[in-house]
Short mmCIF file of C-alpha atoms and ligand atoms in Angstrom, two decimals:
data_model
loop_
_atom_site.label_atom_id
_atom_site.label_comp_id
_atom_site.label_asym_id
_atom_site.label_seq_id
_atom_site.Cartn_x
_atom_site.Cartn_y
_atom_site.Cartn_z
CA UNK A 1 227.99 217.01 269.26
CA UNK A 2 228.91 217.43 272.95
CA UNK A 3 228.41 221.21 274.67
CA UNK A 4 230.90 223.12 274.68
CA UNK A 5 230.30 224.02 278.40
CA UNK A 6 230.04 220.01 278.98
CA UNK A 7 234.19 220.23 278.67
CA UNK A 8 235.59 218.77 282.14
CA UNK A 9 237.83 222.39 282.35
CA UNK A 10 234.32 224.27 282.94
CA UNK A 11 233.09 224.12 286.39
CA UNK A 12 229.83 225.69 285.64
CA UNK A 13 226.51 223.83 285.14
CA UNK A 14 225.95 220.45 282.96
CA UNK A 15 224.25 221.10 280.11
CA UNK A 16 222.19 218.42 279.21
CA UNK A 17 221.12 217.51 275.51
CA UNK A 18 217.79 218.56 274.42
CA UNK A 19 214.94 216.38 273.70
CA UNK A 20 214.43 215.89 269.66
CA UNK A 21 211.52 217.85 268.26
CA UNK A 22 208.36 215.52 267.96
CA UNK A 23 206.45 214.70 265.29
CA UNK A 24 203.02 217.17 264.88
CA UNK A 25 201.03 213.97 263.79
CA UNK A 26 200.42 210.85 265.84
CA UNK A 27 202.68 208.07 264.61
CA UNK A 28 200.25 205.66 265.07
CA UNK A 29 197.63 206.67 262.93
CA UNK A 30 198.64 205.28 259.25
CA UNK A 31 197.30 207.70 256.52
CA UNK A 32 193.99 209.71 256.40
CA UNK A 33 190.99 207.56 258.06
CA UNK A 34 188.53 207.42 255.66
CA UNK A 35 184.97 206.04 256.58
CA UNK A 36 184.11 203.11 254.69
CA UNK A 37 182.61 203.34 251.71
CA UNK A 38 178.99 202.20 251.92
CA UNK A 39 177.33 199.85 249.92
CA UNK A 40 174.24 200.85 247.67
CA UNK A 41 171.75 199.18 249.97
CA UNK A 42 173.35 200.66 253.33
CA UNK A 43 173.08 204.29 251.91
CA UNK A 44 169.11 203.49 251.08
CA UNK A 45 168.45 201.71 254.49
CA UNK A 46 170.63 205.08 256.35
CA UNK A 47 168.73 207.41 254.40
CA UNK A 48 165.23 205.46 254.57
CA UNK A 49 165.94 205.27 258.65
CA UNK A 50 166.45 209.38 258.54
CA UNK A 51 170.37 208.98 259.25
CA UNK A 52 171.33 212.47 258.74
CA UNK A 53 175.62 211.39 258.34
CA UNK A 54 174.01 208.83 255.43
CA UNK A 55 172.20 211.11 253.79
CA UNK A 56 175.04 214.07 254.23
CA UNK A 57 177.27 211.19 252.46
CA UNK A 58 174.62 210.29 249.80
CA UNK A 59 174.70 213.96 248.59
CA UNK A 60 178.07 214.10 248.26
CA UNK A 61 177.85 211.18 246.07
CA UNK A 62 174.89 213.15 243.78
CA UNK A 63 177.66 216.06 244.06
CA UNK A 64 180.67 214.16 242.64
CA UNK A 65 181.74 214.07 239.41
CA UNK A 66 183.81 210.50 239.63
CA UNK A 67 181.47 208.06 237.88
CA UNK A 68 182.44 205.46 240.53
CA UNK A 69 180.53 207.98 242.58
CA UNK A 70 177.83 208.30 239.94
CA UNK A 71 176.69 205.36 239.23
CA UNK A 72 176.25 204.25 243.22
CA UNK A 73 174.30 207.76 243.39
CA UNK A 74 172.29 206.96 240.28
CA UNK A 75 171.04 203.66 241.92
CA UNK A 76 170.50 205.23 245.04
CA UNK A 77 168.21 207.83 244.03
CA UNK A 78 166.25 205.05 241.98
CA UNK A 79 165.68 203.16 245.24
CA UNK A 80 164.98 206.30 247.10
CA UNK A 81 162.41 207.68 244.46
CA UNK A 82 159.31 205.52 245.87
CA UNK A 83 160.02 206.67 249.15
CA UNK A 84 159.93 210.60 247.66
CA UNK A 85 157.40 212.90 246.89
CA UNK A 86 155.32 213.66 249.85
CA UNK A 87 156.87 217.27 250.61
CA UNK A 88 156.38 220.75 249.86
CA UNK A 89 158.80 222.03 248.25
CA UNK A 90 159.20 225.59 248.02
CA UNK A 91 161.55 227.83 245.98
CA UNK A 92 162.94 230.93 247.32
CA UNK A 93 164.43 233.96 245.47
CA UNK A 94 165.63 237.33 245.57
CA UNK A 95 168.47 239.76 245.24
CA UNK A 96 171.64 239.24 247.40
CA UNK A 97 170.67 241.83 250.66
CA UNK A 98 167.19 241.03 249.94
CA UNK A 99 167.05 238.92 253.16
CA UNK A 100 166.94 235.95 252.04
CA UNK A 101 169.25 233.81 255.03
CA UNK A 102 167.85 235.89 257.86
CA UNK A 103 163.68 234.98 256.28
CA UNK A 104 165.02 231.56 255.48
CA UNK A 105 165.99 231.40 259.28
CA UNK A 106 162.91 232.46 260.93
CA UNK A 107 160.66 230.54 258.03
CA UNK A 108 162.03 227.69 258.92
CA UNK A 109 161.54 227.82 262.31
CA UNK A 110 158.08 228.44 262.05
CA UNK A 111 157.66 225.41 259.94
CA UNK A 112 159.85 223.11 262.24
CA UNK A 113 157.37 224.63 265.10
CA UNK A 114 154.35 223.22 263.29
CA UNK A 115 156.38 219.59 263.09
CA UNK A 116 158.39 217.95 260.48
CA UNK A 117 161.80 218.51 259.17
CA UNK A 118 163.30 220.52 256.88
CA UNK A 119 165.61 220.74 253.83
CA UNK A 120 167.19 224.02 252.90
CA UNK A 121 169.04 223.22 249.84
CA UNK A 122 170.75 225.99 247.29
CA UNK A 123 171.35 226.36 243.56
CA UNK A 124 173.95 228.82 243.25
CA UNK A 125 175.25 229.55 239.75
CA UNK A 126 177.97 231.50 241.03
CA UNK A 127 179.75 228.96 243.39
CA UNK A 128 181.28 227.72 239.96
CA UNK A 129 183.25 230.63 239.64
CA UNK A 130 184.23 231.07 243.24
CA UNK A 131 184.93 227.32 244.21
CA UNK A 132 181.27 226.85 247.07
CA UNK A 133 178.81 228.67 247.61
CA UNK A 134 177.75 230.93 250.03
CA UNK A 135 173.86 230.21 249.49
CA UNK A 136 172.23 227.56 252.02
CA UNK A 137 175.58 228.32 254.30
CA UNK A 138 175.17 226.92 257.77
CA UNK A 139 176.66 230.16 259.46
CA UNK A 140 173.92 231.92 257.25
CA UNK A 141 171.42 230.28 259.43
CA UNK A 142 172.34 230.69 262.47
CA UNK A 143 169.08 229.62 264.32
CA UNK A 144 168.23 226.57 262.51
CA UNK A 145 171.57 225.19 261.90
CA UNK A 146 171.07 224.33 265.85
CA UNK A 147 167.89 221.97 265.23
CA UNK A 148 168.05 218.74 264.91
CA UNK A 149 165.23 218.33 262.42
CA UNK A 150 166.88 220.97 260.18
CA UNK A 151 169.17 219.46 257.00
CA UNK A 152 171.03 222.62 255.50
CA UNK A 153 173.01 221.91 252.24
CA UNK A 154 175.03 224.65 250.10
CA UNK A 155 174.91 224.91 246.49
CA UNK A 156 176.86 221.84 244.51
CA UNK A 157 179.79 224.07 243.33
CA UNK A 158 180.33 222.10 239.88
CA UNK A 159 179.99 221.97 236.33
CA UNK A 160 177.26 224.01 234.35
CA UNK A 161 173.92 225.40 236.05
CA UNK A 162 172.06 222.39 234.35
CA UNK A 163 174.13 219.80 236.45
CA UNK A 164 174.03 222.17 239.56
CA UNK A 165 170.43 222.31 239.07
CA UNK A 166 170.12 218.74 238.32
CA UNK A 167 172.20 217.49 241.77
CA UNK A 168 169.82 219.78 243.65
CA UNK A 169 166.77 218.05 241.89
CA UNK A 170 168.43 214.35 242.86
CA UNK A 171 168.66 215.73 246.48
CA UNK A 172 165.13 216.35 246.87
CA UNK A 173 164.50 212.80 246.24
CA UNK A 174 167.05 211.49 248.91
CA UNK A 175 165.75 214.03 251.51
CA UNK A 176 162.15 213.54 250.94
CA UNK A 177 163.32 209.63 251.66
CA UNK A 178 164.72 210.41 254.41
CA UNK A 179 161.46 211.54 255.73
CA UNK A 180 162.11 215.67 254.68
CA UNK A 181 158.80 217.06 254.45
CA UNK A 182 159.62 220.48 253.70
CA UNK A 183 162.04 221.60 251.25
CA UNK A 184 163.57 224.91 250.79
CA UNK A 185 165.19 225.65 247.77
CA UNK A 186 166.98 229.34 247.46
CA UNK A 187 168.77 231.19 244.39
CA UNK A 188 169.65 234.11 243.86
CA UNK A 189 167.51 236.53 241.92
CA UNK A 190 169.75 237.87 239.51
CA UNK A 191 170.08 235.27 236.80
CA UNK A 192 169.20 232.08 234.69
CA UNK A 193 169.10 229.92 237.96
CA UNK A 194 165.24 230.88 239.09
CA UNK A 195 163.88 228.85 236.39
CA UNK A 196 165.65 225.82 236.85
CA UNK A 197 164.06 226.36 240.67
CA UNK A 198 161.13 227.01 239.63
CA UNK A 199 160.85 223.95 237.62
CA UNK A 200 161.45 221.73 240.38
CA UNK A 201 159.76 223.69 243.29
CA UNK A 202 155.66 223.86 244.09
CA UNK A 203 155.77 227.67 245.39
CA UNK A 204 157.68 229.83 244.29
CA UNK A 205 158.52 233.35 246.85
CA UNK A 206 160.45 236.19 245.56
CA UNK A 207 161.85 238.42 248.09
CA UNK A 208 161.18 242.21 247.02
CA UNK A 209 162.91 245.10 248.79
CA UNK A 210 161.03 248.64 249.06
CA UNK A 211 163.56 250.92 247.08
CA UNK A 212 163.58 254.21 246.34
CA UNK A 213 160.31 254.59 244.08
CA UNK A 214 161.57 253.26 241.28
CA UNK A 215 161.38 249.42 242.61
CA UNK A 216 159.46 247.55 240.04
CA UNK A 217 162.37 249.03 237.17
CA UNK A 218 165.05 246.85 238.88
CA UNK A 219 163.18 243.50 238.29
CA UNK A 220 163.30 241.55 235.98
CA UNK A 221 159.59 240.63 234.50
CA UNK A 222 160.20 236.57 234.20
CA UNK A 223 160.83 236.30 237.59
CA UNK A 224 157.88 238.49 238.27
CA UNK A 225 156.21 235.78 236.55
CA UNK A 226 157.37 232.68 237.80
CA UNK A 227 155.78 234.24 241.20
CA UNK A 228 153.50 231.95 243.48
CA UNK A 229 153.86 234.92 246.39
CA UNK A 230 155.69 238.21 246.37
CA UNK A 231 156.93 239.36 249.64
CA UNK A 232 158.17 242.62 250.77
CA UNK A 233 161.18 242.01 253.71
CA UNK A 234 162.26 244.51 255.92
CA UNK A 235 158.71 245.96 256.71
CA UNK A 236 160.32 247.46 260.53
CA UNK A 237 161.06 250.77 261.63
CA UNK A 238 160.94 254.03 259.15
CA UNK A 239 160.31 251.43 256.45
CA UNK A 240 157.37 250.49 257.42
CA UNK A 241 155.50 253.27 254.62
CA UNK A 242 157.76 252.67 251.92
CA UNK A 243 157.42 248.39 251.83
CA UNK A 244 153.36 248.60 251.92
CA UNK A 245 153.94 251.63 248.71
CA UNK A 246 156.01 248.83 247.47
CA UNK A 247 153.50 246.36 248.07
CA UNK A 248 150.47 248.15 246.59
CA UNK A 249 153.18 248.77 243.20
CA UNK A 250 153.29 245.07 242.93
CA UNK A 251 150.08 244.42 243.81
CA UNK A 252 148.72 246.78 240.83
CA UNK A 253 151.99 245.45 238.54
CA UNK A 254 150.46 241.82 239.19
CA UNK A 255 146.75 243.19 237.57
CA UNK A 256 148.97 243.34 234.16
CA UNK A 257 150.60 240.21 234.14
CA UNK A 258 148.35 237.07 232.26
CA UNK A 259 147.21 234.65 234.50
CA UNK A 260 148.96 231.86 235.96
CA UNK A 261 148.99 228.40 234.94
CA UNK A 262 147.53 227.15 238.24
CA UNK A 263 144.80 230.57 237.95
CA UNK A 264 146.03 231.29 241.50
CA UNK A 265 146.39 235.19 242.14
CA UNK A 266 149.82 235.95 243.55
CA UNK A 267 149.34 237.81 246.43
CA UNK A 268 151.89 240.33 248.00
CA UNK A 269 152.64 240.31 252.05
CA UNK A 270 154.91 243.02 253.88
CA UNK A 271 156.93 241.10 256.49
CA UNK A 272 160.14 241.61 258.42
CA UNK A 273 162.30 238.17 258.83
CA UNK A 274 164.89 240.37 261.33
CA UNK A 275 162.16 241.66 263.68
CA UNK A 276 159.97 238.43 262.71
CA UNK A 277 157.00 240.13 262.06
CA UNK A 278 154.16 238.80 259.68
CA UNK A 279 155.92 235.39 259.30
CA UNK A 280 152.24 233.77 260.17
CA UNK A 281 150.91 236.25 257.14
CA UNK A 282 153.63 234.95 254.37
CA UNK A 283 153.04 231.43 255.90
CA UNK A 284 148.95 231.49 255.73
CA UNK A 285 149.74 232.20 252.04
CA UNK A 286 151.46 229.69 251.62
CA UNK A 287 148.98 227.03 252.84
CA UNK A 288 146.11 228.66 251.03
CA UNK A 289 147.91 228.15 247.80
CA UNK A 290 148.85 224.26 248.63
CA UNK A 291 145.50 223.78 249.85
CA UNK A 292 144.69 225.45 246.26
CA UNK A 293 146.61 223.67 244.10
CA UNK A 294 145.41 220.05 245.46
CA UNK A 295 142.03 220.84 245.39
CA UNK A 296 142.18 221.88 241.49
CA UNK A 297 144.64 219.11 240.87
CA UNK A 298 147.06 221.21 239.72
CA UNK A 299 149.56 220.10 242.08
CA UNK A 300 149.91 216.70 240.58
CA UNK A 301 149.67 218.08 237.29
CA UNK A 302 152.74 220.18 238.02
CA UNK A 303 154.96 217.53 239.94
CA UNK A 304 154.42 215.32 236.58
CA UNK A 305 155.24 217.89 234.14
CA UNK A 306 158.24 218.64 236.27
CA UNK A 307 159.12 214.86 236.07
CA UNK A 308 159.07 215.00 232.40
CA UNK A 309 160.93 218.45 232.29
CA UNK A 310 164.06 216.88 234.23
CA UNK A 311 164.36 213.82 232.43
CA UNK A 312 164.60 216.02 228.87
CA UNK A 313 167.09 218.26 230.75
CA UNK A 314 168.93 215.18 231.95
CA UNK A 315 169.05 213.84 228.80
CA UNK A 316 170.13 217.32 227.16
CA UNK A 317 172.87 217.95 229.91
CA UNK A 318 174.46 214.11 229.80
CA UNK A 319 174.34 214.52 225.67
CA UNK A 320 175.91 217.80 225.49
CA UNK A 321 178.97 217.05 227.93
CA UNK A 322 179.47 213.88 226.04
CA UNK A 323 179.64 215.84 223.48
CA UNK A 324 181.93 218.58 224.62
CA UNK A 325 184.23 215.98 225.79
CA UNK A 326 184.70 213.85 222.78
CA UNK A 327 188.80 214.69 222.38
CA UNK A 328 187.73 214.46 218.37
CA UNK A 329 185.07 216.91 218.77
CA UNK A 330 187.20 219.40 221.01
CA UNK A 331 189.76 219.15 218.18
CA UNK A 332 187.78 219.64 215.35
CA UNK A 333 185.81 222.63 217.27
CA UNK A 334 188.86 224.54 217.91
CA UNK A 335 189.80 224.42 214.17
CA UNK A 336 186.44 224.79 213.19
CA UNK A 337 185.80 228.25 215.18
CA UNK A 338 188.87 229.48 212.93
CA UNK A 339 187.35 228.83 209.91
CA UNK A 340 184.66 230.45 210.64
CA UNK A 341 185.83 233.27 212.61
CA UNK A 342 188.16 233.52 209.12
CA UNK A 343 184.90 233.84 206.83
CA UNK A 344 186.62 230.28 205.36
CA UNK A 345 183.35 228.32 206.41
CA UNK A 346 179.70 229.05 207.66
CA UNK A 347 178.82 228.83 211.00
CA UNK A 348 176.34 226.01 209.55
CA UNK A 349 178.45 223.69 207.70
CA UNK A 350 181.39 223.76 210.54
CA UNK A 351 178.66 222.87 213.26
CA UNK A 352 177.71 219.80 210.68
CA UNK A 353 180.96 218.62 209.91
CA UNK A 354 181.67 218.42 214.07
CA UNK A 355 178.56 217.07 214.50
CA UNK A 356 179.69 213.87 211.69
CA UNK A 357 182.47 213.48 213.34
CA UNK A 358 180.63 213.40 217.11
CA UNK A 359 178.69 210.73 215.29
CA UNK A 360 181.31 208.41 213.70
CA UNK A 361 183.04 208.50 217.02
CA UNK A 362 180.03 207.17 218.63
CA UNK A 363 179.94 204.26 215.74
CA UNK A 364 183.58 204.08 216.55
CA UNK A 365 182.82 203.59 220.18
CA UNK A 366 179.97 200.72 219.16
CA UNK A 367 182.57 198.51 217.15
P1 GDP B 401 170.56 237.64 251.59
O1 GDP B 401 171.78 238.13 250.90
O2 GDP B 401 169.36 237.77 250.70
O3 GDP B 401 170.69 236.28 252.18
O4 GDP B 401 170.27 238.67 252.80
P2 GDP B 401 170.60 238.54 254.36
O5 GDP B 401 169.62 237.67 255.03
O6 GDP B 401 172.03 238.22 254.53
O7 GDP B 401 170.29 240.03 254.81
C1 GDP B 401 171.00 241.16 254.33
C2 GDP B 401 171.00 242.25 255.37
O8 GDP B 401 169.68 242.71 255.61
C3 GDP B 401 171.53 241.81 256.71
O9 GDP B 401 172.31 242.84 257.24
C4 GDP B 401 170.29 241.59 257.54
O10 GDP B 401 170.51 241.77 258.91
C5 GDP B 401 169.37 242.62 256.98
N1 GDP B 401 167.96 242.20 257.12
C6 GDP B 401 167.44 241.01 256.76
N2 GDP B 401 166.11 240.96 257.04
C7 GDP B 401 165.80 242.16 257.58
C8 GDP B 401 164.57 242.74 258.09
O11 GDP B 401 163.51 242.13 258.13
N3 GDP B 401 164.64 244.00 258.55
C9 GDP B 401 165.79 244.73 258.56
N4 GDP B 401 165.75 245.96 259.02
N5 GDP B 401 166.95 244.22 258.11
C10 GDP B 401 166.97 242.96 257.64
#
């Protein structure tokens, strides 16, 4: 419609008629560009080549739950496996607070200084619940999320801690292709999740704090004794006293514990990761054990038992959410838990009858 003030009887000023808002995307572009997806061979020869926006992509692939995604994943880690292996892979844990970003920072630095890259991967159990993790967070790690020869990865954020755990595991194969020759694993120390990171790590550290006296209460034994090294952070300024009181606690705590599978002693090492003091300490540790292990053979003996371990879980994990997602079986469960929770049934005949009918589904499914 014309301006009012555009009417020949006003004298004032023309008016002229605005310009048509524009739109906020370019016109041009047709939907969401979407790199290609790759073929199985290009994500082995990107990865094998140390192409970090490859190997970024292949984990996503390990991370998804389409089984489009899966099955190119699948054969990429199988292609990937001969080229895996040669790392150290390390497992660290401790209580949120405990330190673990700002040690996993300055560790990592200190390794990258000796040459190499590194991994820093996460297994948080958590990230589940609150849709990604914060574990293995970029902004975490501030320094080494600026070098080039660093690959940092958060926690996969879904399904049960077996799959988390088990698209962690996968990862270490494509990153040790890649040429990763030092992988960091972290967790937090609060749950279930250490031992699936212990069963796919060489070393395990656990983070200690010193507390208020009281320290060795707070933690829980299995962790204790899933311990390659114990270290005690934040060994700076007034703390100084308490974290070697701490130490010499653990220390004497260890004397209790039976011995290790490998028969290596854990030791215990005050260190601060924020004033980076001791790192060389915690790290000479670390090489004495590796240099340990190999020499007794234990090493190997390890990686192959760890082999075995992940292919039961695998097949545990793949059988029970085939299970669980049999519509039959979800049905029958549901009714089932009624019964029982009704006194109507035992808990032993319900879990038979929806075990039958998982089974004549499958012969179902074979016909
Ligand atoms: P995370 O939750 O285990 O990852 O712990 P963070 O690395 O985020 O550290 C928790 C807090 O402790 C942060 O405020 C850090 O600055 C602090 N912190 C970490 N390491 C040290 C240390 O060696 N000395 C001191 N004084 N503080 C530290």
């Amino acid at each position: 419609m014309e301006h009012p003030e555009n009417d020949s009887a006003y004298k004032g000023l023309q008016v002229n008629s605005g310009v048509g808002s524009q739109p906020i995307t370019n016109p041009y572009r047709k939907g969401r560009r979407r790199a290609p997806q790759l073929s199985v061979g290009e994500y082995v020869e990107g990865i094998l080549k140390g192409d970090v926006s490859v190997l970024g992509r292949a984990v996503t692939l390990v991370e998804s739950t389409a089984e489009s995604h899966q099955a190119i994943a699948q054969e990429v880690i199988e292609k990937c496996l001969p080229y895996s292996g040669k790392s150290r892979r390390i497992g660290i844990t401790g209580v949120p607070g405990a330190g673990k970003s700002t040690s996993i920072d300055v560790f990592g630095l200190h390794v990258l200084r000796r040459g190499g890259k590194l991994a820093v991967l996460a297994i948080d159990p958590s990230s589940e619940r609150t849709r990604g993790s914060i574990l293995g967070d970029k902004t975490r790690m501030e320094k080494l999320s600026q070098e080039k020869d660093a690959f940092i990865r958060p926690s996969p954020s879904a399904g049960s801690l077996g799959g988390v755990a088990r698209k962690t595991r996968e990862t270490i194969v494509l990153c040790e292709a890649a040429g990763y020759d030092n992988i960091f694993v972290e967790t937090v120390g609060v749950g279930q999740s250490e031992t699936s990171v212990h069963s796919m790590v060489d070393f395990f550290l656990l983070i200690q704090l010193a507390g208020t006296g009281d320290e060795l209460q707070g933690i829980k034994r299995g962790i204790m004794e899933m311990a390659d090294g114990i270290v005690i952070n934040k060994c700076d300024g007034d703390n100084v006293d308490r974290a070697k009181l701490a130490a010499s606690q653990f220390r004497n705590a260890l004397f209790l514990f039976p011995p290790t599978p490998s028969k290596w002693k854990p030791e215990v090492i005050t260190y601060s990761g924020y004033y980076e003091l001791g790192i060389d300490l915690v790290w000479d540790m670390i090489d004495r054990y590796f240099e340990y292990v190999q020499k007794t053979g234990y090493f190997e003996r390890k990686r192959n038992e760890q082999a075995k371990y992940w292919m039961i879980e695998t097949i545990d994990e793949q059988l029970r959410s085939n299970f669980y997602n049999t519509p039959a079986v979800r049905a029958l469960l549901e009714q089932k838990e009624l019964r029982v929770l009704n006194n109507e049934q035992s808990s032993f005949t319900a879990a038979k009858d929806v075990l039958d009918c998982y089974f004549r589904e499958l012969r179902r499914e074979d016909m």
